[in-house]
Amino acid sequence: MSWMSLTAVELGEKIRSGELTPMDAVSDALEQIEKKDPLIHSFVTVSKKEEILERAEEVHKRMIQGELDGPLAGVPVAIKDNLCTKGVVTTCSSKMLENFIPTYSAEAVKNLERAGAIVIGKTNMDEFAMGSTTETSAFGVTRNPHNPDHVPGGSSGGSCAAVAAEEVSFALGSDTGGSIRQPCSFCGVTGIKPTYGTVSRYGLIAYGSSLDQIGPVAKDVTDCATILEILASKDEKDSTSIQRDDTDFTSALVEDVQGMKIGIPRDYLSEGLDPQIKDAILEAAHVWEQKGATVEEFDLSLVQYAIPAYYVIACAEASSNLSRFDGVKYGYRTEEYEGLHNMYKKTRSEGFGAEVKRRIMLGSFVLSSGYYDAYYLKALRTKALIKEAFDRAFSKYDAILSPVAPTTAPKLGESLGDPLKMYLGDIYTISVNLAGLPGIALPCKKDEKGLPIGMQLIGDCFQEKKIIRAAYTYEQVMKGGKES
């Protein structure tokens, strides 16, 4: 048995008890990657074994000296490749950054390293986080560990596949419109997108700055709560990060939903949703009802406006954020050019993939003179209305239950030919980002093909503990059912 089949918390306990060392853990993770990654391709970069073992020995010494005793000390972690890692190539799965080596690490990565976690590699993703299948990567597709003919979801597909394939116990992802939750659903793992501002975005290569948030991908709710507790911090380097006094997320790991009110938007159960997913969501709702929660359907409204508003805002921010990649200071530069403007044009034409170019062009269009008011400002107003709709919902409910995606993981190649269909697949996740809310995705069943079905619990701003408590209760009930 591989140690990577354990949860991160279980693995951490075994390391602290002396049953194994951090060196054993990272060696096992590297062995699993070597065995499984030729097929799955979760990783873009795996650090050199000598460097990882050196870091593991350093952590081991500090544990012996009593300096490190946290739950993740000595546990290997994989990092999505849009989070900067000092001295380790960070590509965003793009030709544009294929040789970029940052001189600093993202604050979220540093928080994990301070806690003793050991970074062993960088995971594959959709290029610059633009996509829902991890097929837009410049370095090849990632496959779903449950069925290699299917996609793992995206854009954090590499992180979710690495955890599902038991190459690592946990990973970091980023979520702009569902990029943690959707691949977690497709791969049958658990992930949290925290309230906007809870985790520092410093060192995250931006896609949509007002939407991006870093979060954990792990095997269960306990892991996610434990990791999020370590990630959450106020950071002076990120003006959008928030000082919070309620980040003891593990205190919410209680099997108790007595008196809790959970709402299910009727709009989310209507046409377009796979009947098997609808049945799985309603079965999960019944579990909470049996444990004492009240579950009822309600009208959320504005759902049909979420996708156009999201893509206008996200692409506008992307066109601005990605303007820095011009071949001048860092990243890819075309070999032959005539003059500065020709260099810009050729560099960006050759360095970016088709989906990234599509979104830059859309973003530049909606920000251009004559269209700014008609599209961008209207999208911002819609975003405010969506937040108000959620505020009304949370005046009645502690949490909102919904599907994560309208279908289970599609086959490789099915989505790329129809970008609009791919965009519509984000219908249940993007409103959470537009409103800055927390959301957790966890597995609830499998479909007739054996592919995982995920569900999503959405909380009000800064109410992660409520959705963690509800998710943990469901998980414990299901574990008890399997054991009996």
PDB file of N, CA and C in Angstrom, residues 297-393:
ATOM      1  N   GLU A 297     -36.597  23.907  -1.556  1.00  0.00           N
ATOM      2  CA  GLU A 297     -36.258  24.561  -2.817  1.00  0.00           C
ATOM      3  C   GLU A 297     -36.718  26.019  -2.782  1.00  0.00           C
ATOM      4  N   PHE A 298     -35.996  26.869  -3.513  1.00  0.00           N
ATOM      5  CA  PHE A 298     -36.360  28.292  -3.577  1.00  0.00           C
ATOM      6  C   PHE A 298     -35.921  28.856  -4.923  1.00  0.00           C
ATOM      7  N   ASP A 299     -36.385  30.046  -5.242  1.00  0.00           N
ATOM      8  CA  ASP A 299     -36.001  30.716  -6.491  1.00  0.00           C
ATOM      9  C   ASP A 299     -34.840  31.668  -6.227  1.00  0.00           C
ATOM     10  N   LEU A 300     -33.698  31.390  -6.850  1.00  0.00           N
ATOM     11  CA  LEU A 300     -32.523  32.262  -6.674  1.00  0.00           C
ATOM     12  C   LEU A 300     -32.566  33.451  -7.629  1.00  0.00           C
ATOM     13  N   SER A 301     -33.054  33.233  -8.827  1.00  0.00           N
ATOM     14  CA  SER A 301     -33.160  34.260  -9.887  1.00  0.00           C
ATOM     15  C   SER A 301     -31.794  34.697 -10.410  1.00  0.00           C
ATOM     16  N   LEU A 302     -31.802  35.343 -11.549  1.00  0.00           N
ATOM     17  CA  LEU A 302     -30.613  35.909 -12.208  1.00  0.00           C
ATOM     18  C   LEU A 302     -29.601  34.876 -12.692  1.00  0.00           C
ATOM     19  N   VAL A 303     -29.937  33.586 -12.566  1.00  0.00           N
ATOM     20  CA  VAL A 303     -28.984  32.534 -12.936  1.00  0.00           C
ATOM     21  C   VAL A 303     -28.576  32.656 -14.405  1.00  0.00           C
ATOM     22  N   GLN A 304     -29.531  32.983 -15.270  1.00  0.00           N
ATOM     23  CA  GLN A 304     -29.240  33.041 -16.710  1.00  0.00           C
ATOM     24  C   GLN A 304     -28.281  34.170 -17.076  1.00  0.00           C
ATOM     25  N   TYR A 305     -28.108  35.142 -16.169  1.00  0.00           N
ATOM     26  CA  TYR A 305     -27.215  36.269 -16.463  1.00  0.00           C
ATOM     27  C   TYR A 305     -25.794  36.051 -15.937  1.00  0.00           C
ATOM     28  N   ALA A 306     -25.619  34.995 -15.135  1.00  0.00           N
ATOM     29  CA  ALA A 306     -24.317  34.798 -14.485  1.00  0.00           C
ATOM     30  C   ALA A 306     -23.202  34.523 -15.494  1.00  0.00           C
ATOM     31  N   ILE A 307     -23.465  33.648 -16.477  1.00  0.00           N
ATOM     32  CA  ILE A 307     -22.409  33.275 -17.431  1.00  0.00           C
ATOM     33  C   ILE A 307     -21.961  34.471 -18.278  1.00  0.00           C
ATOM     34  N   PRO A 308     -22.886  35.221 -18.922  1.00  0.00           N
ATOM     35  CA  PRO A 308     -22.398  36.386 -19.687  1.00  0.00           C
ATOM     36  C   PRO A 308     -21.690  37.427 -18.818  1.00  0.00           C
ATOM     37  N   ALA A 309     -22.207  37.673 -17.622  1.00  0.00           N
ATOM     38  CA  ALA A 309     -21.560  38.661 -16.734  1.00  0.00           C
ATOM     39  C   ALA A 309     -20.155  38.190 -16.367  1.00  0.00           C
ATOM     40  N   TYR A 310     -20.034  36.904 -16.017  1.00  0.00           N
ATOM     41  CA  TYR A 310     -18.731  36.362 -15.623  1.00  0.00           C
ATOM     42  C   TYR A 310     -17.712  36.464 -16.753  1.00  0.00           C
ATOM     43  N   TYR A 311     -18.091  36.031 -17.956  1.00  0.00           N
ATOM     44  CA  TYR A 311     -17.117  36.007 -19.046  1.00  0.00           C
ATOM     45  C   TYR A 311     -16.732  37.410 -19.512  1.00  0.00           C
ATOM     46  N   VAL A 312     -17.643  38.367 -19.398  1.00  0.00           N
ATOM     47  CA  VAL A 312     -17.271  39.751 -19.716  1.00  0.00           C
ATOM     48  C   VAL A 312     -16.251  40.266 -18.702  1.00  0.00           C
ATOM     49  N   ILE A 313     -16.530  40.071 -17.400  1.00  0.00           N
ATOM     50  CA  ILE A 313     -15.640  40.585 -16.351  1.00  0.00           C
ATOM     51  C   ILE A 313     -14.300  39.844 -16.354  1.00  0.00           C
ATOM     52  N   ALA A 314     -14.356  38.504 -16.387  1.00  0.00           N
ATOM     53  CA  ALA A 314     -13.123  37.703 -16.336  1.00  0.00           C
ATOM     54  C   ALA A 314     -12.231  37.987 -17.538  1.00  0.00           C
ATOM     55  N   CYS A 315     -12.808  38.074 -18.732  1.00  0.00           N
ATOM     56  CA  CYS A 315     -11.999  38.314 -19.933  1.00  0.00           C
ATOM     57  C   CYS A 315     -11.453  39.743 -19.964  1.00  0.00           C
ATOM     58  N   ALA A 316     -12.230  40.700 -19.460  1.00  0.00           N
ATOM     59  CA  ALA A 316     -11.737  42.084 -19.374  1.00  0.00           C
ATOM     60  C   ALA A 316     -10.522  42.149 -18.460  1.00  0.00           C
ATOM     61  N   GLU A 317     -10.607  41.487 -17.309  1.00  0.00           N
ATOM     62  CA  GLU A 317      -9.477  41.493 -16.368  1.00  0.00           C
ATOM     63  C   GLU A 317      -8.294  40.710 -16.931  1.00  0.00           C
ATOM     64  N   ALA A 318      -8.589  39.616 -17.654  1.00  0.00           N
ATOM     65  CA  ALA A 318      -7.516  38.822 -18.253  1.00  0.00           C
ATOM     66  C   ALA A 318      -6.768  39.617 -19.316  1.00  0.00           C
ATOM     67  N   SER A 319      -7.503  40.376 -20.139  1.00  0.00           N
ATOM     68  CA  SER A 319      -6.832  41.146 -21.202  1.00  0.00           C
ATOM     69  C   SER A 319      -5.879  42.165 -20.601  1.00  0.00           C
ATOM     70  N   SER A 320      -6.247  42.699 -19.437  1.00  0.00           N
ATOM     71  CA  SER A 320      -5.377  43.649 -18.740  1.00  0.00           C
ATOM     72  C   SER A 320      -4.204  42.923 -18.076  1.00  0.00           C
ATOM     73  N   ASN A 321      -4.501  41.836 -17.348  1.00  0.00           N
ATOM     74  CA  ASN A 321      -3.447  41.099 -16.632  1.00  0.00           C
ATOM     75  C   ASN A 321      -2.416  40.481 -17.565  1.00  0.00           C
ATOM     76  N   LEU A 322      -2.863  40.007 -18.714  1.00  0.00           N
ATOM     77  CA  LEU A 322      -1.949  39.307 -19.619  1.00  0.00           C
ATOM     78  C   LEU A 322      -1.209  40.240 -20.570  1.00  0.00           C
ATOM     79  N   SER A 323      -1.482  41.529 -20.461  1.00  0.00           N
ATOM     80  CA  SER A 323      -0.759  42.483 -21.320  1.00  0.00           C
ATOM     81  C   SER A 323       0.712  42.561 -20.948  1.00  0.00           C
ATOM     82  N   ARG A 324       1.063  42.136 -19.734  1.00  0.00           N
ATOM     83  CA  ARG A 324       2.473  42.175 -19.292  1.00  0.00           C
ATOM     84  C   ARG A 324       3.340  41.149 -20.025  1.00  0.00           C
ATOM     85  N   PHE A 325       2.704  40.140 -20.623  1.00  0.00           N
ATOM     86  CA  PHE A 325       3.474  39.095 -21.323  1.00  0.00           C
ATOM     87  C   PHE A 325       3.701  39.538 -22.764  1.00  0.00           C
ATOM     88  N   ASP A 326       4.767  40.300 -22.960  1.00  0.00           N
ATOM     89  CA  ASP A 326       5.012  40.927 -24.269  1.00  0.00           C
ATOM     90  C   ASP A 326       6.394  40.615 -24.833  1.00  0.00           C
ATOM     91  N   GLY A 327       7.153  39.731 -24.159  1.00  0.00           N
ATOM     92  CA  GLY A 327       8.468  39.356 -24.665  1.00  0.00           C
ATOM     93  C   GLY A 327       9.581  40.312 -24.293  1.00  0.00           C
ATOM     94  N   VAL A 328       9.299  41.288 -23.425  1.00  0.00           N
ATOM     95  CA  VAL A 328      10.326  42.285 -23.098  1.00  0.00           C
ATOM     96  C   VAL A 328      11.128  41.885 -21.866  1.00  0.00           C
ATOM     97  N   LYS A 329      10.468  41.727 -20.711  1.00  0.00           N
ATOM     98  CA  LYS A 329      11.209  41.508 -19.460  1.00  0.00           C
ATOM     99  C   LYS A 329      11.434  40.041 -19.129  1.00  0.00           C
ATOM    100  N   TYR A 330      10.440  39.206 -19.399  1.00  0.00           N
ATOM    101  CA  TYR A 330      10.581  37.780 -19.061  1.00  0.00           C
ATOM    102  C   TYR A 330       9.633  36.975 -19.935  1.00  0.00           C
ATOM    103  N   GLY A 331       9.809  35.658 -19.879  1.00  0.00           N
ATOM    104  CA  GLY A 331       8.941  34.802 -20.688  1.00  0.00           C
ATOM    105  C   GLY A 331       9.429  34.667 -22.115  1.00  0.00           C
ATOM    106  N   TYR A 332       8.613  34.060 -22.933  1.00  0.00           N
ATOM    107  CA  TYR A 332       8.939  33.756 -24.320  1.00  0.00           C
ATOM    108  C   TYR A 332       9.097  35.033 -25.154  1.00  0.00           C
ATOM    109  N   ARG A 333      10.086  35.005 -26.082  1.00  0.00           N
ATOM    110  CA  ARG A 333      10.219  36.074 -27.076  1.00  0.00           C
ATOM    111  C   ARG A 333      10.471  35.427 -28.433  1.00  0.00           C
ATOM    112  N   THR A 334       9.736  35.878 -29.450  1.00  0.00           N
ATOM    113  CA  THR A 334       9.909  35.338 -30.793  1.00  0.00           C
ATOM    114  C   THR A 334      11.341  35.538 -31.272  1.00  0.00           C
ATOM    115  N   GLU A 335      11.845  34.631 -32.101  1.00  0.00           N
ATOM    116  CA  GLU A 335      13.251  34.689 -32.519  1.00  0.00           C
ATOM    117  C   GLU A 335      13.492  35.717 -33.614  1.00  0.00           C
ATOM    118  N   GLU A 336      12.569  35.827 -34.543  1.00  0.00           N
ATOM    119  CA  GLU A 336      12.776  36.761 -35.665  1.00  0.00           C
ATOM    120  C   GLU A 336      11.674  37.822 -35.677  1.00  0.00           C
ATOM    121  N   TYR A 337      12.090  39.082 -35.705  1.00  0.00           N
ATOM    122  CA  TYR A 337      11.096  40.168 -35.726  1.00  0.00           C
ATOM    123  C   TYR A 337      11.742  41.435 -36.295  1.00  0.00           C
ATOM    124  N   GLU A 338      10.895  42.341 -36.719  1.00  0.00           N
ATOM    125  CA  GLU A 338      11.362  43.621 -37.250  1.00  0.00           C
ATOM    126  C   GLU A 338      10.725  44.748 -36.455  1.00  0.00           C
ATOM    127  N   GLY A 339      11.477  45.304 -35.534  1.00  0.00           N
ATOM    128  CA  GLY A 339      10.960  46.416 -34.741  1.00  0.00           C
ATOM    129  C   GLY A 339      10.161  45.950 -33.530  1.00  0.00           C
ATOM    130  N   LEU A 340       9.919  46.891 -32.611  1.00  0.00           N
ATOM    131  CA  LEU A 340       9.283  46.586 -31.324  1.00  0.00           C
ATOM    132  C   LEU A 340       7.850  46.070 -31.479  1.00  0.00           C
ATOM    133  N   HIS A 341       7.040  46.753 -32.283  1.00  0.00           N
ATOM    134  CA  HIS A 341       5.639  46.350 -32.402  1.00  0.00           C
ATOM    135  C   HIS A 341       5.495  44.989 -33.058  1.00  0.00           C
ATOM    136  N   ASN A 342       6.344  44.686 -34.021  1.00  0.00           N
ATOM    137  CA  ASN A 342       6.323  43.379 -34.655  1.00  0.00           C
ATOM    138  C   ASN A 342       6.733  42.291 -33.659  1.00  0.00           C
ATOM    139  N   MET A 343       7.689  42.636 -32.760  1.00  0.00           N
ATOM    140  CA  MET A 343       8.122  41.690 -31.723  1.00  0.00           C
ATOM    141  C   MET A 343       6.964  41.382 -30.771  1.00  0.00           C
ATOM    142  N   TYR A 344       6.246  42.424 -30.320  1.00  0.00           N
ATOM    143  CA  TYR A 344       5.072  42.216 -29.456  1.00  0.00           C
ATOM    144  C   TYR A 344       4.082  41.262 -30.130  1.00  0.00           C
ATOM    145  N   LYS A 345       3.762  41.585 -31.379  1.00  0.00           N
ATOM    146  CA  LYS A 345       2.714  40.874 -32.098  1.00  0.00           C
ATOM    147  C   LYS A 345       3.089  39.401 -32.292  1.00  0.00           C
ATOM    148  N   LYS A 346       4.313  39.160 -32.771  1.00  0.00           N
ATOM    149  CA  LYS A 346       4.739  37.785 -33.029  1.00  0.00           C
ATOM    150  C   LYS A 346       4.908  36.995 -31.736  1.00  0.00           C
ATOM    151  N   THR A 347       5.441  37.647 -30.706  1.00  0.00           N
ATOM    152  CA  THR A 347       5.641  36.971 -29.420  1.00  0.00           C
ATOM    153  C   THR A 347       4.310  36.497 -28.858  1.00  0.00           C
ATOM    154  N   ARG A 348       3.326  37.381 -28.842  1.00  0.00           N
ATOM    155  CA  ARG A 348       2.022  37.031 -28.268  1.00  0.00           C
ATOM    156  C   ARG A 348       1.267  36.036 -29.154  1.00  0.00           C
ATOM    157  N   SER A 349       1.432  36.150 -30.472  1.00  0.00           N
ATOM    158  CA  SER A 349       0.783  35.203 -31.391  1.00  0.00           C
ATOM    159  C   SER A 349       1.333  33.789 -31.214  1.00  0.00           C
ATOM    160  N   GLU A 350       2.650  33.707 -31.027  1.00  0.00           N
ATOM    161  CA  GLU A 350       3.293  32.396 -30.900  1.00  0.00           C
ATOM    162  C   GLU A 350       3.223  31.851 -29.475  1.00  0.00           C
ATOM    163  N   GLY A 351       3.228  32.747 -28.488  1.00  0.00           N
ATOM    164  CA  GLY A 351       3.322  32.320 -27.080  1.00  0.00           C
ATOM    165  C   GLY A 351       2.006  31.890 -26.465  1.00  0.00           C
ATOM    166  N   PHE A 352       0.895  32.491 -26.888  1.00  0.00           N
ATOM    167  CA  PHE A 352      -0.414  32.158 -26.322  1.00  0.00           C
ATOM    168  C   PHE A 352      -1.145  31.124 -27.162  1.00  0.00           C
ATOM    169  N   GLY A 353      -1.923  30.274 -26.492  1.00  0.00           N
ATOM    170  CA  GLY A 353      -2.760  29.301 -27.186  1.00  0.00           C
ATOM    171  C   GLY A 353      -4.078  29.919 -27.632  1.00  0.00           C
ATOM    172  N   ALA A 354      -4.863  29.129 -28.366  1.00  0.00           N
ATOM    173  CA  ALA A 354      -6.094  29.640 -28.993  1.00  0.00           C
ATOM    174  C   ALA A 354      -7.110  30.149 -27.970  1.00  0.00           C
ATOM    175  N   GLU A 355      -7.309  29.403 -26.864  1.00  0.00           N
ATOM    176  CA  GLU A 355      -8.324  29.809 -25.881  1.00  0.00           C
ATOM    177  C   GLU A 355      -7.928  31.106 -25.176  1.00  0.00           C
ATOM    178  N   VAL A 356      -6.639  31.244 -24.868  1.00  0.00           N
ATOM    179  CA  VAL A 356      -6.155  32.473 -24.224  1.00  0.00           C
ATOM    180  C   VAL A 356      -6.330  33.662 -25.160  1.00  0.00           C
ATOM    181  N   LYS A 357      -5.987  33.477 -26.427  1.00  0.00           N
ATOM    182  CA  LYS A 357      -6.167  34.560 -27.411  1.00  0.00           C
ATOM    183  C   LYS A 357      -7.639  34.943 -27.522  1.00  0.00           C
ATOM    184  N   ARG A 358      -8.517  33.950 -27.527  1.00  0.00           N
ATOM    185  CA  ARG A 358      -9.960  34.212 -27.639  1.00  0.00           C
ATOM    186  C   ARG A 358     -10.423  35.102 -26.481  1.00  0.00           C
ATOM    187  N   ARG A 359      -9.955  34.791 -25.278  1.00  0.00           N
ATOM    188  CA  ARG A 359     -10.417  35.546 -24.106  1.00  0.00           C
ATOM    189  C   ARG A 359      -9.776  36.935 -24.035  1.00  0.00           C
ATOM    190  N   ILE A 360      -8.528  37.050 -24.469  1.00  0.00           N
ATOM    191  CA  ILE A 360      -7.895  38.378 -24.516  1.00  0.00           C
ATOM    192  C   ILE A 360      -8.650  39.266 -25.501  1.00  0.00           C
ATOM    193  N   MET A 361      -8.992  38.714 -26.657  1.00  0.00           N
ATOM    194  CA  MET A 361      -9.712  39.500 -27.672  1.00  0.00           C
ATOM    195  C   MET A 361     -11.098  39.912 -27.180  1.00  0.00           C
ATOM    196  N   LEU A 362     -11.797  38.979 -26.516  1.00  0.00           N
ATOM    197  CA  LEU A 362     -13.112  39.311 -25.973  1.00  0.00           C
ATOM    198  C   LEU A 362     -12.990  40.407 -24.914  1.00  0.00           C
ATOM    199  N   GLY A 363     -11.978  40.268 -24.030  1.00  0.00           N
ATOM    200  CA  GLY A 363     -11.766  41.260 -22.977  1.00  0.00           C
ATOM    201  C   GLY A 363     -11.400  42.625 -23.527  1.00  0.00           C
ATOM    202  N   SER A 364     -10.555  42.651 -24.532  1.00  0.00           N
ATOM    203  CA  SER A 364     -10.161  43.931 -25.149  1.00  0.00           C
ATOM    204  C   SER A 364     -11.360  44.590 -25.831  1.00  0.00           C
ATOM    205  N   PHE A 365     -12.221  43.768 -26.415  1.00  0.00           N
ATOM    206  CA  PHE A 365     -13.408  44.288 -27.101  1.00  0.00           C
ATOM    207  C   PHE A 365     -14.360  44.957 -26.110  1.00  0.00           C
ATOM    208  N   VAL A 366     -14.663  44.269 -24.986  1.00  0.00           N
ATOM    209  CA  VAL A 366     -15.649  44.830 -24.047  1.00  0.00           C
ATOM    210  C   VAL A 366     -15.111  46.038 -23.285  1.00  0.00           C
ATOM    211  N   LEU A 367     -13.792  46.216 -23.293  1.00  0.00           N
ATOM    212  CA  LEU A 367     -13.206  47.389 -22.632  1.00  0.00           C
ATOM    213  C   LEU A 367     -12.972  48.546 -23.599  1.00  0.00           C
ATOM    214  N   SER A 368     -13.200  48.299 -24.877  1.00  0.00           N
ATOM    215  CA  SER A 368     -12.873  49.323 -25.874  1.00  0.00           C
ATOM    216  C   SER A 368     -13.910  50.442 -25.887  1.00  0.00           C
ATOM    217  N   SER A 369     -13.488  51.584 -26.387  1.00  0.00           N
ATOM    218  CA  SER A 369     -14.361  52.756 -26.473  1.00  0.00           C
ATOM    219  C   SER A 369     -15.602  52.428 -27.295  1.00  0.00           C
ATOM    220  N   GLY A 370     -16.763  52.772 -26.755  1.00  0.00           N
ATOM    221  CA  GLY A 370     -18.011  52.505 -27.451  1.00  0.00           C
ATOM    222  C   GLY A 370     -18.690  51.232 -26.984  1.00  0.00           C
ATOM    223  N   TYR A 371     -17.920  50.302 -26.383  1.00  0.00           N
ATOM    224  CA  TYR A 371     -18.508  49.052 -25.901  1.00  0.00           C
ATOM    225  C   TYR A 371     -18.390  48.904 -24.378  1.00  0.00           C
ATOM    226  N   TYR A 372     -17.582  49.735 -23.755  1.00  0.00           N
ATOM    227  CA  TYR A 372     -17.336  49.678 -22.301  1.00  0.00           C
ATOM    228  C   TYR A 372     -18.658  49.769 -21.533  1.00  0.00           C
ATOM    229  N   ASP A 373     -19.476  50.782 -21.849  1.00  0.00           N
ATOM    230  CA  ASP A 373     -20.757  50.964 -21.151  1.00  0.00           C
ATOM    231  C   ASP A 373     -21.738  49.839 -21.477  1.00  0.00           C
ATOM    232  N   ALA A 374     -21.763  49.438 -22.736  1.00  0.00           N
ATOM    233  CA  ALA A 374     -22.741  48.446 -23.187  1.00  0.00           C
ATOM    234  C   ALA A 374     -22.491  47.057 -22.595  1.00  0.00           C
ATOM    235  N   TYR A 375     -21.212  46.718 -22.354  1.00  0.00           N
ATOM    236  CA  TYR A 375     -20.901  45.373 -21.884  1.00  0.00           C
ATOM    237  C   TYR A 375     -20.281  45.356 -20.485  1.00  0.00           C
ATOM    238  N   TYR A 376     -19.129  46.006 -20.327  1.00  0.00           N
ATOM    239  CA  TYR A 376     -18.392  45.875 -19.066  1.00  0.00           C
ATOM    240  C   TYR A 376     -19.164  46.471 -17.882  1.00  0.00           C
ATOM    241  N   LEU A 377     -19.650  47.696 -18.015  1.00  0.00           N
ATOM    242  CA  LEU A 377     -20.396  48.310 -16.910  1.00  0.00           C
ATOM    243  C   LEU A 377     -21.677  47.543 -16.610  1.00  0.00           C
ATOM    244  N   LYS A 378     -22.334  47.057 -17.660  1.00  0.00           N
ATOM    245  CA  LYS A 378     -23.562  46.278 -17.470  1.00  0.00           C
ATOM    246  C   LYS A 378     -23.246  44.978 -16.715  1.00  0.00           C
ATOM    247  N   ALA A 379     -22.114  44.368 -17.035  1.00  0.00           N
ATOM    248  CA  ALA A 379     -21.704  43.134 -16.342  1.00  0.00           C
ATOM    249  C   ALA A 379     -21.432  43.408 -14.864  1.00  0.00           C
ATOM    250  N   LEU A 380     -20.804  44.549 -14.566  1.00  0.00           N
ATOM    251  CA  LEU A 380     -20.532  44.898 -13.169  1.00  0.00           C
ATOM    252  C   LEU A 380     -21.836  45.126 -12.398  1.00  0.00           C
ATOM    253  N   ARG A 381     -22.815  45.753 -13.056  1.00  0.00           N
ATOM    254  CA  ARG A 381     -24.119  45.950 -12.395  1.00  0.00           C
ATOM    255  C   ARG A 381     -24.802  44.604 -12.145  1.00  0.00           C
ATOM    256  N   THR A 382     -24.693  43.706 -13.114  1.00  0.00           N
ATOM    257  CA  THR A 382     -25.278  42.369 -12.963  1.00  0.00           C
ATOM    258  C   THR A 382     -24.606  41.617 -11.808  1.00  0.00           C
ATOM    259  N   LYS A 383     -23.295  41.773 -11.712  1.00  0.00           N
ATOM    260  CA  LYS A 383     -22.543  41.155 -10.606  1.00  0.00           C
ATOM    261  C   LYS A 383     -23.102  41.623  -9.263  1.00  0.00           C
ATOM    262  N   ALA A 384     -23.373  42.915  -9.135  1.00  0.00           N
ATOM    263  CA  ALA A 384     -23.934  43.470  -7.894  1.00  0.00           C
ATOM    264  C   ALA A 384     -25.326  42.894  -7.615  1.00  0.00           C
ATOM    265  N   LEU A 385     -26.126  42.718  -8.668  1.00  0.00           N
ATOM    266  CA  LEU A 385     -27.472  42.153  -8.495  1.00  0.00           C
ATOM    267  C   LEU A 385     -27.415  40.690  -8.069  1.00  0.00           C
ATOM    268  N   ILE A 386     -26.442  39.950  -8.609  1.00  0.00           N
ATOM    269  CA  ILE A 386     -26.265  38.545  -8.216  1.00  0.00           C
ATOM    270  C   ILE A 386     -25.886  38.454  -6.740  1.00  0.00           C
ATOM    271  N   LYS A 387     -25.006  39.349  -6.291  1.00  0.00           N
ATOM    272  CA  LYS A 387     -24.627  39.380  -4.866  1.00  0.00           C
ATOM    273  C   LYS A 387     -25.856  39.679  -4.004  1.00  0.00           C
ATOM    274  N   GLU A 388     -26.710  40.605  -4.442  1.00  0.00           N
ATOM    275  CA  GLU A 388     -27.929  40.929  -3.688  1.00  0.00           C
ATOM    276  C   GLU A 388     -28.872  39.724  -3.617  1.00  0.00           C
ATOM    277  N   ALA A 389     -28.969  38.964  -4.720  1.00  0.00           N
ATOM    278  CA  ALA A 389     -29.818  37.763  -4.732  1.00  0.00           C
ATOM    279  C   ALA A 389     -29.322  36.736  -3.711  1.00  0.00           C
ATOM    280  N   PHE A 390     -28.008  36.572  -3.631  1.00  0.00           N
ATOM    281  CA  PHE A 390     -27.445  35.658  -2.626  1.00  0.00           C
ATOM    282  C   PHE A 390     -27.664  36.192  -1.213  1.00  0.00           C
ATOM    283  N   ASP A 391     -27.534  37.500  -1.022  1.00  0.00           N
ATOM    284  CA  ASP A 391     -27.772  38.094   0.302  1.00  0.00           C
ATOM    285  C   ASP A 391     -29.190  37.777   0.779  1.00  0.00           C
ATOM    286  N   ARG A 392     -30.151  37.890  -0.134  1.00  0.00           N
ATOM    287  CA  ARG A 392     -31.548  37.578   0.223  1.00  0.00           C
ATOM    288  C   ARG A 392     -31.684  36.096   0.589  1.00  0.00           C
ATOM    289  N   ALA A 393     -31.015  35.252  -0.183  1.00  0.00           N
ATOM    290  CA  ALA A 393     -31.085  33.808   0.085  1.00  0.00           C
ATOM    291  C   ALA A 393     -30.489  33.476   1.449  1.00  0.00           C
TER     292      ALA A 393
END
